[in-house]
mmCIF file of C-alpha atoms in Angstrom:
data_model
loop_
_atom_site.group_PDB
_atom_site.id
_atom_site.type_symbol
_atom_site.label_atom_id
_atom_site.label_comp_id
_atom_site.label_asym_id
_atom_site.label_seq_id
_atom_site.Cartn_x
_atom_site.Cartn_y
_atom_site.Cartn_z
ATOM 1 C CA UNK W 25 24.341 24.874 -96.001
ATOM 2 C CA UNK W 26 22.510 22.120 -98.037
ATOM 3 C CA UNK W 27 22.021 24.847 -100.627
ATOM 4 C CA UNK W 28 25.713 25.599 -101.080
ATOM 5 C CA UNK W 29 26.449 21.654 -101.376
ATOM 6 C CA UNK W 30 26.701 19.386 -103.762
ATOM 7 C CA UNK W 31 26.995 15.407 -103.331
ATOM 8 C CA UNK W 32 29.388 13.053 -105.233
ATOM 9 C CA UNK W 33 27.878 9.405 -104.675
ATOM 10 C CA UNK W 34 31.191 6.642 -105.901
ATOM 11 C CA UNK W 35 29.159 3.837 -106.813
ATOM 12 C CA UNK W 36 31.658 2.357 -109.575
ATOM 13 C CA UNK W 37 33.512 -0.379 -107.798
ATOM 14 C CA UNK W 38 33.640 -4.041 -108.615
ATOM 15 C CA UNK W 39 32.919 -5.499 -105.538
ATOM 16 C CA UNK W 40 35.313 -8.793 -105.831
ATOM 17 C CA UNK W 41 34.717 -9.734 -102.029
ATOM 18 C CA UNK W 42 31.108 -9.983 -103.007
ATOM 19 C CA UNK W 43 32.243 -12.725 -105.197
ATOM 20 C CA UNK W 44 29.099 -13.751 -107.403
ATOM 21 C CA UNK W 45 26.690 -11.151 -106.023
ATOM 22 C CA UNK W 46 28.512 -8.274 -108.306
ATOM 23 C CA UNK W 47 29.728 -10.729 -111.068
ATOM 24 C CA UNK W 48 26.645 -9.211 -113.337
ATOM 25 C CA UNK W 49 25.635 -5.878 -111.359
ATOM 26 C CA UNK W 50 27.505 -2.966 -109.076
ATOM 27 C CA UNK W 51 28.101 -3.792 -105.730
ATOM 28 C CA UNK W 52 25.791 -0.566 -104.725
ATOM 29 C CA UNK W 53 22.980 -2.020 -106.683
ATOM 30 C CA UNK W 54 23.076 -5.145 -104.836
ATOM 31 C CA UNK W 55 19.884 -5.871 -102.627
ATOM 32 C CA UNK W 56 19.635 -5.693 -98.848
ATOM 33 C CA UNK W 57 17.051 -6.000 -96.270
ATOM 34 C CA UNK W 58 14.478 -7.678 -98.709
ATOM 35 C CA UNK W 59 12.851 -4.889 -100.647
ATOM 36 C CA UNK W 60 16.451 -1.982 -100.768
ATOM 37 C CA UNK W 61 19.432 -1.365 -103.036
ATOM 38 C CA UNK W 62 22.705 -0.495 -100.803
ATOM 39 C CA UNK W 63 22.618 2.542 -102.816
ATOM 40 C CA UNK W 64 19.534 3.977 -101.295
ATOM 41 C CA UNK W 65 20.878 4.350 -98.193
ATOM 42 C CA UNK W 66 23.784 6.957 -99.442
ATOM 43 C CA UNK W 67 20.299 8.975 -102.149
ATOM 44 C CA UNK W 68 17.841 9.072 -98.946
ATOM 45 C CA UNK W 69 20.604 10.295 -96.691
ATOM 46 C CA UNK W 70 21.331 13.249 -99.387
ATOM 47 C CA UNK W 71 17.667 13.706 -99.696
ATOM 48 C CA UNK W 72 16.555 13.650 -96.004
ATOM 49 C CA UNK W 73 19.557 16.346 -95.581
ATOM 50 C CA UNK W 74 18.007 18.708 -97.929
ATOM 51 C CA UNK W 75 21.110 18.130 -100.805
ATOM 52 C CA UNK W 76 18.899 17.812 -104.130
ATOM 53 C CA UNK W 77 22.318 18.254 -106.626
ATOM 54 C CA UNK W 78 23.554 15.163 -106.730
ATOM 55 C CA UNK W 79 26.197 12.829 -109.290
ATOM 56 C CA UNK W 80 26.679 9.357 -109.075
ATOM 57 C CA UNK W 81 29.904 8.298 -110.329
ATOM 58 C CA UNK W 82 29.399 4.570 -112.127
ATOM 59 C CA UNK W 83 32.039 2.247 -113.835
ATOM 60 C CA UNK W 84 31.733 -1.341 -113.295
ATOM 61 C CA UNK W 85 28.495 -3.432 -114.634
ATOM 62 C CA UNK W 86 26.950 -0.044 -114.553
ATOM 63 C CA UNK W 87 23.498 -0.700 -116.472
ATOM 64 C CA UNK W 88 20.880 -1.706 -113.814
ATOM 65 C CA UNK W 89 22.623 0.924 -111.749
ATOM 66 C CA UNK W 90 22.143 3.586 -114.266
ATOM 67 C CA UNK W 91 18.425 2.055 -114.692
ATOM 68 C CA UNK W 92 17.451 1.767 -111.346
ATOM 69 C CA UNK W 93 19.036 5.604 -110.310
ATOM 70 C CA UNK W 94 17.118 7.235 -113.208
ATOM 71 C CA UNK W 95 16.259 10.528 -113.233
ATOM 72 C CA UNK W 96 16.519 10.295 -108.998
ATOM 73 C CA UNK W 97 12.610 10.153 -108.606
ATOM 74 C CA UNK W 98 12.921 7.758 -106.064
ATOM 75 C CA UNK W 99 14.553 10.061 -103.648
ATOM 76 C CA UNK W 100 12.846 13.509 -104.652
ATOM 77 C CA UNK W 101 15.414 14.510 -106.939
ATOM 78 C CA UNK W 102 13.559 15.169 -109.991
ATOM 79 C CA UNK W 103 12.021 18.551 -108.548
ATOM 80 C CA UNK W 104 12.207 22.321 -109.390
ATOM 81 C CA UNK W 105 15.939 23.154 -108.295
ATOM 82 C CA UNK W 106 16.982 19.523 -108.053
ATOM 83 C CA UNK W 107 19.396 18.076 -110.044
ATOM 84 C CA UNK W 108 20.637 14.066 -110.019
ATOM 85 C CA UNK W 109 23.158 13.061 -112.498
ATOM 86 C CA UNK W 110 24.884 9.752 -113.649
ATOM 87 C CA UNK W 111 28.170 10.433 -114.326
ATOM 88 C CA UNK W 112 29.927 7.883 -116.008
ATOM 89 C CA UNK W 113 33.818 8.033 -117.235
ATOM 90 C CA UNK W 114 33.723 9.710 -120.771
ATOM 91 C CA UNK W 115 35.619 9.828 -123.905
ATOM 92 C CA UNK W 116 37.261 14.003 -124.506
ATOM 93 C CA UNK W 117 39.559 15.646 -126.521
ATOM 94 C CA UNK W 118 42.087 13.934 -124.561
ATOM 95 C CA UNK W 119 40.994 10.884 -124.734
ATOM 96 C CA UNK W 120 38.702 7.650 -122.919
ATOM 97 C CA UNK W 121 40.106 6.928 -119.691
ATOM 98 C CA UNK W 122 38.582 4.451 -117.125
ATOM 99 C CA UNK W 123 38.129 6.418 -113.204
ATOM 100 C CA UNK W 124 41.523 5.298 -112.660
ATOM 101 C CA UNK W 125 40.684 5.722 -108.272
ATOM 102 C CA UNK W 126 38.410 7.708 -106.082
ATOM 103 C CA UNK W 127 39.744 11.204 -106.549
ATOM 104 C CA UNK W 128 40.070 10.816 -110.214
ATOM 105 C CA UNK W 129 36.300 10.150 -110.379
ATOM 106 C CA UNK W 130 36.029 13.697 -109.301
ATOM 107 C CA UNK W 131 38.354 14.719 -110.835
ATOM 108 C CA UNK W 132 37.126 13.929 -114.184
ATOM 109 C CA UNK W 133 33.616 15.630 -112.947
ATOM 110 C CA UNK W 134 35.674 19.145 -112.136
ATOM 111 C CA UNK W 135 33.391 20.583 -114.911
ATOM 112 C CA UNK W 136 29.802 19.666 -113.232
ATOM 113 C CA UNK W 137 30.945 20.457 -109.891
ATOM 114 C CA UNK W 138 31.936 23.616 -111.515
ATOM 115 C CA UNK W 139 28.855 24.255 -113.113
ATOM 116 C CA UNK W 140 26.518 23.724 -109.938
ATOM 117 C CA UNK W 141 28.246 27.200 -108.369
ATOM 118 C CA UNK W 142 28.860 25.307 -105.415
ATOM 119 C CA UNK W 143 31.352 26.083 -102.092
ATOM 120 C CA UNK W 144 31.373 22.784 -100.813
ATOM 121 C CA UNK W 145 31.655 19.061 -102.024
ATOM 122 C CA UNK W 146 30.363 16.111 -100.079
ATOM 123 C CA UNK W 147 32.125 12.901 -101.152
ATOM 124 C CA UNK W 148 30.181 9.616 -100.392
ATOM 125 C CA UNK W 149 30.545 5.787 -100.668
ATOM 126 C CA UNK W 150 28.104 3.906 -102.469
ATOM 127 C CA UNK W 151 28.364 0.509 -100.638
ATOM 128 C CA UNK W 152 27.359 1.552 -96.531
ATOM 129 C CA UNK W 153 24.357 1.371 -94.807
ATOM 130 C CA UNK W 154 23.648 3.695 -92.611
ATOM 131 C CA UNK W 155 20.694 6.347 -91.495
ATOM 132 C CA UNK W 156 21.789 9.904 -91.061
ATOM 133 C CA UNK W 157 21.486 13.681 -92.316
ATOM 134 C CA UNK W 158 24.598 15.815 -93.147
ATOM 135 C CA UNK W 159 23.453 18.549 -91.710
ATOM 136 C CA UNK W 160 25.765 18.849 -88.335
ATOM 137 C CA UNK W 161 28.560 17.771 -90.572
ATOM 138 C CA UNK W 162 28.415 20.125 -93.344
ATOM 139 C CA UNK W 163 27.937 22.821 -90.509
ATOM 140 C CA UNK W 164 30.920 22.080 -88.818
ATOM 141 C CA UNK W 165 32.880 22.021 -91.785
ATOM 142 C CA UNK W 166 31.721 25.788 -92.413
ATOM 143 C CA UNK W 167 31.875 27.080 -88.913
ATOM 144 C CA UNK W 168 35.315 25.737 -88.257
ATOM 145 C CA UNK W 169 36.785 27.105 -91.452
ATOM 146 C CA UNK W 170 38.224 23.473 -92.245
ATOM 147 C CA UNK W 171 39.583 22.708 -95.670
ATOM 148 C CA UNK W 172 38.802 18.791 -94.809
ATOM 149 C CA UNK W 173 36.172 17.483 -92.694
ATOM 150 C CA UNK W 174 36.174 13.508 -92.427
ATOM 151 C CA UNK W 175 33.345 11.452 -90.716
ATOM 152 C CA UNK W 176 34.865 9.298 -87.966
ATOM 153 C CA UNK W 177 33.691 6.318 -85.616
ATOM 154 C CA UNK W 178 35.450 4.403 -82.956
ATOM 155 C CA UNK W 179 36.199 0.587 -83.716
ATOM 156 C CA UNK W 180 37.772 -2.026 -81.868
ATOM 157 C CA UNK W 181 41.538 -1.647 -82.467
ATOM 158 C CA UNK W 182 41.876 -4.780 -83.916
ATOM 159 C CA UNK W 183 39.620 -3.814 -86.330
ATOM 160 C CA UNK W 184 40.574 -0.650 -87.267
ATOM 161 C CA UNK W 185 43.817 -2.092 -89.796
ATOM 162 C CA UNK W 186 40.796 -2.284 -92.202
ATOM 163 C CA UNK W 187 40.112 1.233 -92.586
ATOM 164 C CA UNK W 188 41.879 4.654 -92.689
ATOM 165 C CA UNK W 189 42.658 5.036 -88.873
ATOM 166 C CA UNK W 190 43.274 8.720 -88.203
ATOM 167 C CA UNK W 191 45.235 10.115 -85.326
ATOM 168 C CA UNK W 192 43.605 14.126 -83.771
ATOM 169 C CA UNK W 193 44.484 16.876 -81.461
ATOM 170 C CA UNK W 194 42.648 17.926 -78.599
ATOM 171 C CA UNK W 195 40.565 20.264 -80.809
ATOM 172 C CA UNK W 196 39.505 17.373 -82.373
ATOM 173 C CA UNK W 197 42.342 18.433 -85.537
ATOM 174 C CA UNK W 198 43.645 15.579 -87.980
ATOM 175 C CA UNK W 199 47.584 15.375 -86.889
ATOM 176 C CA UNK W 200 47.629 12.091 -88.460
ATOM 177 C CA UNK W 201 46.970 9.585 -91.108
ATOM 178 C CA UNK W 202 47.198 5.651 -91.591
ATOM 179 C CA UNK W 203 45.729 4.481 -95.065
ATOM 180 C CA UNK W 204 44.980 0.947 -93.749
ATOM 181 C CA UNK W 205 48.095 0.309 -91.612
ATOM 182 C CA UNK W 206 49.327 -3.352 -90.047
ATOM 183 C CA UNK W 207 49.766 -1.583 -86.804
ATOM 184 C CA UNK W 208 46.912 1.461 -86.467
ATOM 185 C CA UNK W 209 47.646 4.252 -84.452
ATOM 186 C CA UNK W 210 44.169 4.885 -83.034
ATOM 187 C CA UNK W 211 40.849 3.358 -83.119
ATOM 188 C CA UNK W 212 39.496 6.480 -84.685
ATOM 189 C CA UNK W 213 38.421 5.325 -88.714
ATOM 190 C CA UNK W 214 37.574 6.818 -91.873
ATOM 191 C CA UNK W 215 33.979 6.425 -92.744
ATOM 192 C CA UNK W 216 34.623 6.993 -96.355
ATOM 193 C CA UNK W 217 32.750 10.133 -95.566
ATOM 194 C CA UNK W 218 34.168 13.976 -96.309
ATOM 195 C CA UNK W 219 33.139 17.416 -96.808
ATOM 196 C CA UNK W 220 35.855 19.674 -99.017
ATOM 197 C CA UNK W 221 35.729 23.257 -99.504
ATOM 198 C CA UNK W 222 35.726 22.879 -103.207
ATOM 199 C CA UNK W 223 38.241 25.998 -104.300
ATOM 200 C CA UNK W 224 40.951 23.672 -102.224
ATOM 201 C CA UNK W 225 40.177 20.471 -103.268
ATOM 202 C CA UNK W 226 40.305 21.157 -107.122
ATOM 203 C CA UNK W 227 43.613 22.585 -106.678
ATOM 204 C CA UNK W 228 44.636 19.029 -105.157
ATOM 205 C CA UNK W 229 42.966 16.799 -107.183
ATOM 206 C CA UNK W 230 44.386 18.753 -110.401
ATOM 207 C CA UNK W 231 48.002 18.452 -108.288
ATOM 208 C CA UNK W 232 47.308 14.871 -108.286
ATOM 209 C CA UNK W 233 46.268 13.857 -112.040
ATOM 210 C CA UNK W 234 49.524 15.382 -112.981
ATOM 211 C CA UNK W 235 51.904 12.894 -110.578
ATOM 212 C CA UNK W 236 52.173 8.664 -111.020
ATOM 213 C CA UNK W 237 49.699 7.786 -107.855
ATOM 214 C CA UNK W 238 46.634 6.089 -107.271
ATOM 215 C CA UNK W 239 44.458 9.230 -107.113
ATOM 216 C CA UNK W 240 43.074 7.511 -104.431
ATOM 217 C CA UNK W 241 41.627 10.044 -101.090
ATOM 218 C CA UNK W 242 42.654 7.606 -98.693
ATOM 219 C CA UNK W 243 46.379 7.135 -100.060
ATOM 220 C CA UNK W 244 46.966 10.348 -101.791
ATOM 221 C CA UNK W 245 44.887 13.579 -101.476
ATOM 222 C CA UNK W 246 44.395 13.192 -97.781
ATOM 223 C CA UNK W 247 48.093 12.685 -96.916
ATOM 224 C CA UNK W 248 48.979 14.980 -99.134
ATOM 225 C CA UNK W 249 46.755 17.997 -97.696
ATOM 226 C CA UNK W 250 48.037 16.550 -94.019
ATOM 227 C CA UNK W 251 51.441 17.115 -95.431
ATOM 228 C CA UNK W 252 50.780 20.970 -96.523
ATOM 229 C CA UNK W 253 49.165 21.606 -93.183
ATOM 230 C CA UNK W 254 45.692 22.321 -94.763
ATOM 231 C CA UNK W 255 43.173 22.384 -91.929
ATOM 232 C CA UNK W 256 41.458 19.262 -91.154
ATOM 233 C CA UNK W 257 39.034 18.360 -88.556
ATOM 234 C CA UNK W 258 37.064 14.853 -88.073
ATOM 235 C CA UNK W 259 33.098 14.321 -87.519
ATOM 236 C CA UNK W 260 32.329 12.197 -85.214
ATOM 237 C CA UNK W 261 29.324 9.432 -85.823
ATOM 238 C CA UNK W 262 28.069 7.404 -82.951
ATOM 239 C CA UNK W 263 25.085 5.531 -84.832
ATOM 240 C CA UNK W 264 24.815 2.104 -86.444
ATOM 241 C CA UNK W 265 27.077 2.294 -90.154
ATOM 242 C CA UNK W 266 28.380 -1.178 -91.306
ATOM 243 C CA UNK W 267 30.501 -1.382 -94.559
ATOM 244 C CA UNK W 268 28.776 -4.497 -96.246
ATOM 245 C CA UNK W 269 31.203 -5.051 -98.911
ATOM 246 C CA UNK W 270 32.044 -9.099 -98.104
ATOM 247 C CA UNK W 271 29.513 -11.725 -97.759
ATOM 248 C CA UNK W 272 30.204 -11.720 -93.900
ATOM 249 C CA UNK W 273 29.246 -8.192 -93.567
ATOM 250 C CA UNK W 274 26.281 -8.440 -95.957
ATOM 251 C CA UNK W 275 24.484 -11.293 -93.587
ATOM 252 C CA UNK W 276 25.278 -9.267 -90.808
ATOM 253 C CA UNK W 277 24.291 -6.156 -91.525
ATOM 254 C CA UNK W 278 20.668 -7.940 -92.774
ATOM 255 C CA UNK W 279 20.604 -10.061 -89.208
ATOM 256 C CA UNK W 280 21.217 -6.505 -87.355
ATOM 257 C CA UNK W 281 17.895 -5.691 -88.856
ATOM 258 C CA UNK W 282 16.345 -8.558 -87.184
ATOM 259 C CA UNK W 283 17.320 -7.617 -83.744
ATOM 260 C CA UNK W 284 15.458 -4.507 -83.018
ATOM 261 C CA UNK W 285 18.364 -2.510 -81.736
ATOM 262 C CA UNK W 286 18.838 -0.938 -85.510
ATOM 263 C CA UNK W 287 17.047 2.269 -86.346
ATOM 264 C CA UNK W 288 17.484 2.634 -90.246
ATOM 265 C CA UNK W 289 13.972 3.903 -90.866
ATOM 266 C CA UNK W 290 13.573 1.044 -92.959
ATOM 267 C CA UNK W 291 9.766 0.289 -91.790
ATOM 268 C CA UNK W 292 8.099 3.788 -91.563
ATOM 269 C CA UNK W 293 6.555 6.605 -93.586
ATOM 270 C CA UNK W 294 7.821 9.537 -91.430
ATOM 271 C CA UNK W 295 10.443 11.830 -92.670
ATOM 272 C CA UNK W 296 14.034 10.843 -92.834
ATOM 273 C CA UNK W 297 13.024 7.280 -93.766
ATOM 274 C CA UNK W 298 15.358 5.296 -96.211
ATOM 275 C CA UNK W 299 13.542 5.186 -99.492
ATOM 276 C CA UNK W 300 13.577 2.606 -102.028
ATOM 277 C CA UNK W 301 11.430 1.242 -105.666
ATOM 278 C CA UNK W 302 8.174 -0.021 -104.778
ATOM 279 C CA UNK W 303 7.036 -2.427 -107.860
ATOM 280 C CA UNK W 304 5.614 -5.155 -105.718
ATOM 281 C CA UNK W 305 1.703 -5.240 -105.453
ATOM 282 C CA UNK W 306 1.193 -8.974 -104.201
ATOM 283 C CA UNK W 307 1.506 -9.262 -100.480
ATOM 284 C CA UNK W 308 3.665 -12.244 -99.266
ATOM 285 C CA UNK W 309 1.456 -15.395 -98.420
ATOM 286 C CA UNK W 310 2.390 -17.741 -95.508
ATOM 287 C CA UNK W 311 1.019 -21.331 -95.666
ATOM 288 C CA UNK W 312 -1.210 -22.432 -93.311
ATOM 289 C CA UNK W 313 1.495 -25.237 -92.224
ATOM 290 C CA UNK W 314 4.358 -22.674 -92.440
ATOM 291 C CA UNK W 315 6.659 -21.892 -89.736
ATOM 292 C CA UNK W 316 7.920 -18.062 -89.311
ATOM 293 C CA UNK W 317 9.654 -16.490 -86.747
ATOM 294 C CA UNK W 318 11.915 -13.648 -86.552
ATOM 295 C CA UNK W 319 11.768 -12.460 -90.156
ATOM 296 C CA UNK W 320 11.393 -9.436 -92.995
ATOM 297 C CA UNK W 321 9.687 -11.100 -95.860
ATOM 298 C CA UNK W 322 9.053 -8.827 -98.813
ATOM 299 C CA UNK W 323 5.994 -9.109 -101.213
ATOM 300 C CA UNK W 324 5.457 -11.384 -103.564
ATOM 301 C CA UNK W 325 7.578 -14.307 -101.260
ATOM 302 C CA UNK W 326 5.657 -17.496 -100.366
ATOM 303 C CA UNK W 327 6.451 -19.026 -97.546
ATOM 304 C CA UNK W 328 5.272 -22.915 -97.356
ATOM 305 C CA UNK W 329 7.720 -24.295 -95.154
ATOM 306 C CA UNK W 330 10.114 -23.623 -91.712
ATOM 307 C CA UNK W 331 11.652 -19.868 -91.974
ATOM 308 C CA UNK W 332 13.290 -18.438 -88.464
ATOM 309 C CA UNK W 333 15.928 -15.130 -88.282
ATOM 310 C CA UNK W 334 16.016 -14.380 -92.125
ATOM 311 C CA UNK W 335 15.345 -11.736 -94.297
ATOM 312 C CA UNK W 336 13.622 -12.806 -97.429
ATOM 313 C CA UNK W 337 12.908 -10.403 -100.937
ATOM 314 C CA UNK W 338 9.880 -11.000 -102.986
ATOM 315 C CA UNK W 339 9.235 -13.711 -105.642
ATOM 316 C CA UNK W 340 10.594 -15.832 -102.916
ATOM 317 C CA UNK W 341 9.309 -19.278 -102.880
ATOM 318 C CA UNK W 342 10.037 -21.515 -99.821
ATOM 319 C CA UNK W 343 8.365 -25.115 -100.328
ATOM 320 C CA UNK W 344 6.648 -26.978 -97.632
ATOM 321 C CA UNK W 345 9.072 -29.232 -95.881
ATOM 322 C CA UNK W 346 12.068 -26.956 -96.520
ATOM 323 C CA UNK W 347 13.948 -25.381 -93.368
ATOM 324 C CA UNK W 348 15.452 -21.771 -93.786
ATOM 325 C CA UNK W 349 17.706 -20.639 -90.697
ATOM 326 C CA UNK W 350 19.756 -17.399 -90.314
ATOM 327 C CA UNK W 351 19.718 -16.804 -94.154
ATOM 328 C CA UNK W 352 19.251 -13.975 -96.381
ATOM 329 C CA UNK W 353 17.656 -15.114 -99.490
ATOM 330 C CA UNK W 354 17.638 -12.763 -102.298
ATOM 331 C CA UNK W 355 14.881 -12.519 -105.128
ATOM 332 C CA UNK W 356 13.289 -14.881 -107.048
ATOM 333 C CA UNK W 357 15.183 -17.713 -105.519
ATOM 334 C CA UNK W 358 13.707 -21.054 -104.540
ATOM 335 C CA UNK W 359 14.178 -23.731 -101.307
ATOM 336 C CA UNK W 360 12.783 -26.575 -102.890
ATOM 337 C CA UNK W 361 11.478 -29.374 -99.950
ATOM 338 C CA UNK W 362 13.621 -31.578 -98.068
ATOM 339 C CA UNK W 363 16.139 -28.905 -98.269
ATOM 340 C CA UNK W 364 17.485 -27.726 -94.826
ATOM 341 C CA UNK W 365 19.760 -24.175 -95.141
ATOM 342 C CA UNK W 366 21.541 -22.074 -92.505
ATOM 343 C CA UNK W 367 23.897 -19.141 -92.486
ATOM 344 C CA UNK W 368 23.752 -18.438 -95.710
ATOM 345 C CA UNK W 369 23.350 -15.663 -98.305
ATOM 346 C CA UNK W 370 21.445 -17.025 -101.609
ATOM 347 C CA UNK W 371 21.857 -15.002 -104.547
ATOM 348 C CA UNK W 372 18.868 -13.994 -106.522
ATOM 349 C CA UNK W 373 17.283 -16.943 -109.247
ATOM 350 C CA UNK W 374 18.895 -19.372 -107.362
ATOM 351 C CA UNK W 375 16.887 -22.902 -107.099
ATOM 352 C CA UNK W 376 18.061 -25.370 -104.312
ATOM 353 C CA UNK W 377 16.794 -28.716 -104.418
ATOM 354 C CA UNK W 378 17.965 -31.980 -103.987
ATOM 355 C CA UNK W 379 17.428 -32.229 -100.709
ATOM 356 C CA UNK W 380 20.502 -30.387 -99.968
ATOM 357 C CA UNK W 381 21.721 -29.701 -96.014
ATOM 358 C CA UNK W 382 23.766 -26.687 -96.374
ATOM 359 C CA UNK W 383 26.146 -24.858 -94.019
ATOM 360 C CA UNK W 384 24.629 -26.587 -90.766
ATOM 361 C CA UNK W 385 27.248 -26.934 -88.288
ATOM 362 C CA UNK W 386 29.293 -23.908 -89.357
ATOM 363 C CA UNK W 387 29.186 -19.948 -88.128
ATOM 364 C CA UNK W 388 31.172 -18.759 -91.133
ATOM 365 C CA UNK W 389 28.290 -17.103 -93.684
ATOM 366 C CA UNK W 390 28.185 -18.861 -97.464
ATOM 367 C CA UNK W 391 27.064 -17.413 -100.433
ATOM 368 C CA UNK W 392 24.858 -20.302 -102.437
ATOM 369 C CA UNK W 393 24.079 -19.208 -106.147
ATOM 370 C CA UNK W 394 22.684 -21.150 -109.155
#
């Protein structure tokens, strides 16, 4: 199947709810777990799957993005028969035009998709993290003859008003839709997640750039192939996924890591590992009066001081007599001594000193920057 597929990555939203995290950079280029980019979770999944045609659609603060992506070496995808492209909105005949939603950034890419000969289109999000191959999807898709397959997981209910909640038969066909509704019918979400035989969904997505909507999948081309009785089936995903686009999200998706119970392949060379840039020769260096427990800690950090359940990036420097607690502390940031931080995210380059206490008697997750 992987040979008839190719993947569309959307990696060009803004990111507000990560307030000054994507102020300068995409939220999918934003770090995570101390040494990734949220972005490599969406490449490695492609990769480990055996889907080497791949487009990235940027738009916001797009230039380390477009940098760090590359020519896709990262992920294997500079190879005979491979294929990774950045596909940025364009100026044409028509005219410039911004991605003006989701399904107008494929739209606008009808003539690559085209020109990879493909049968089926996998559309991904560029801001989860998650470990997983396609595989059973994409094969389901086929074998069922679907026109729509979406990639569900069960939430609590009073969580699921923050996602597309989808209602299903008992052949496991969509009967119903919810775009992120006050009062969800089901527990059953959208994972942002869908395989489309291509011949049907150009014929929708060119229906849709000619009407005033959103071109958005969620609120338009999904209800609107529910309405014309296209056949559409779910997937459903029982491992770990986490949508880390707020700061609350972030830290917890970072302190999952911590726990053990998380399998993302982040710590292993065997296949189907998530896989990331690897600039950093220096190996971390812990004090001989440092105190670590619980923690990822990247090269190039240097602990000095008190560090317990956090996840710290390289070029780190904690000083000696400075406490770190539950934090995630992003690249060449500093804890100066005397300074006593918990629950917190702290953006990269950021210096505390001044003896600050920070956050200590709180369980709601801060972001601290310069």
């Amino acid at each position: 199947m992987s040979q008839k597929t190719v993947a569309l990555v959307l990696a060009g939203g803004k990111g507000t709810r990560l307030e000054f995290l994507t102020k300068k950079i995409a939220k999918p280029a934003v770090s995570f777990g101390a040494k990734y980019r949220i972005i490599d979770f969406p490449l490695s999944n492609c990769a480990n799957s055996g889907i080497y045609r791949v487009g990235v659609c940027t738009q916001y603060e797009s230039t380390l993005l477009d940098s760090y992506i590359g020519n896709g070496e990262k992920w294997g995808f500079n190879g005979i028969r491979c294929l990774m492209s950045v596909l940025a909105p364009r100026q044409t005949e028509e005219g410039a035009n911004w991605y003006k939603g989701t399904a107008d950034a494929i739209y606008q890419n009808i003539d690559w998709i085209d020109s990879q000969n493909c049968e089926y289109v996998l559309i991904l999000s560029g801001d989860h993290v998650y470990k997983t191959t396609y595989d059973e999807m994409i094969e389901l898709h086929q074998k069922s003859g679907a026109d729509a397959t979406i990639s569900v997981m069960e939430v609590p209910i009073k969580d699921a008003s923050r996602f597309g909640v989808l209602q299903v038969d008992k052949d496991d066909q969509i009967i119903g839709f919810q775009e992120k509704p006050k009062e969800p019918k089901s527990n059953l979400v959208s994972m942002g997640v869908y395989v489309f035989t291509w011949k049907v969904l150009k014929k929708f997505l060119k229906d849709d750039e000619k009407e005033d909507t959103a071109h958005d999948f969620g609120k338009n081309i999904i209800p609107n192939m529910l309405a014309r009785k296209r056949k559409m089936i779910v997937y459903r995903y029982t491992k770990y996924w986490k949508d880390v686009g707020t700061i609350s999200s972030l830290h917890e998706a970072n302190m999952d890591l911590l726990n053990g119970n998380v399998d993302l392949g982040l710590f292993s060379n065997d296949d189907g590992s998530i896989y990331t840039e690897d600039t950093h020769s220096v190996p971390h260096y812990v004090g001989k009066k440092a105190k670590v427990s619980r923690c990822l800690i990247n090269q190039g950090a240097i602990i000095l001081g008190e560090v317990s359940d956090s996840v710290i990036s390289n070029e780190v420097i904690v000083e000696q007599g400075a406490v770190v607690e539950r934090c995630v502390v992003m690249s060449g940031s500093t804890i100066q001594s005397g300074v006593h931080i918990k629950n917190a995210i702290i953006a990269p380059n950021t210096n505390i000193g001044d003896k600050r206490q920070i956050n200590l008697d709180s369980d709601e997750i801060i972001l601290v920057n310069h």
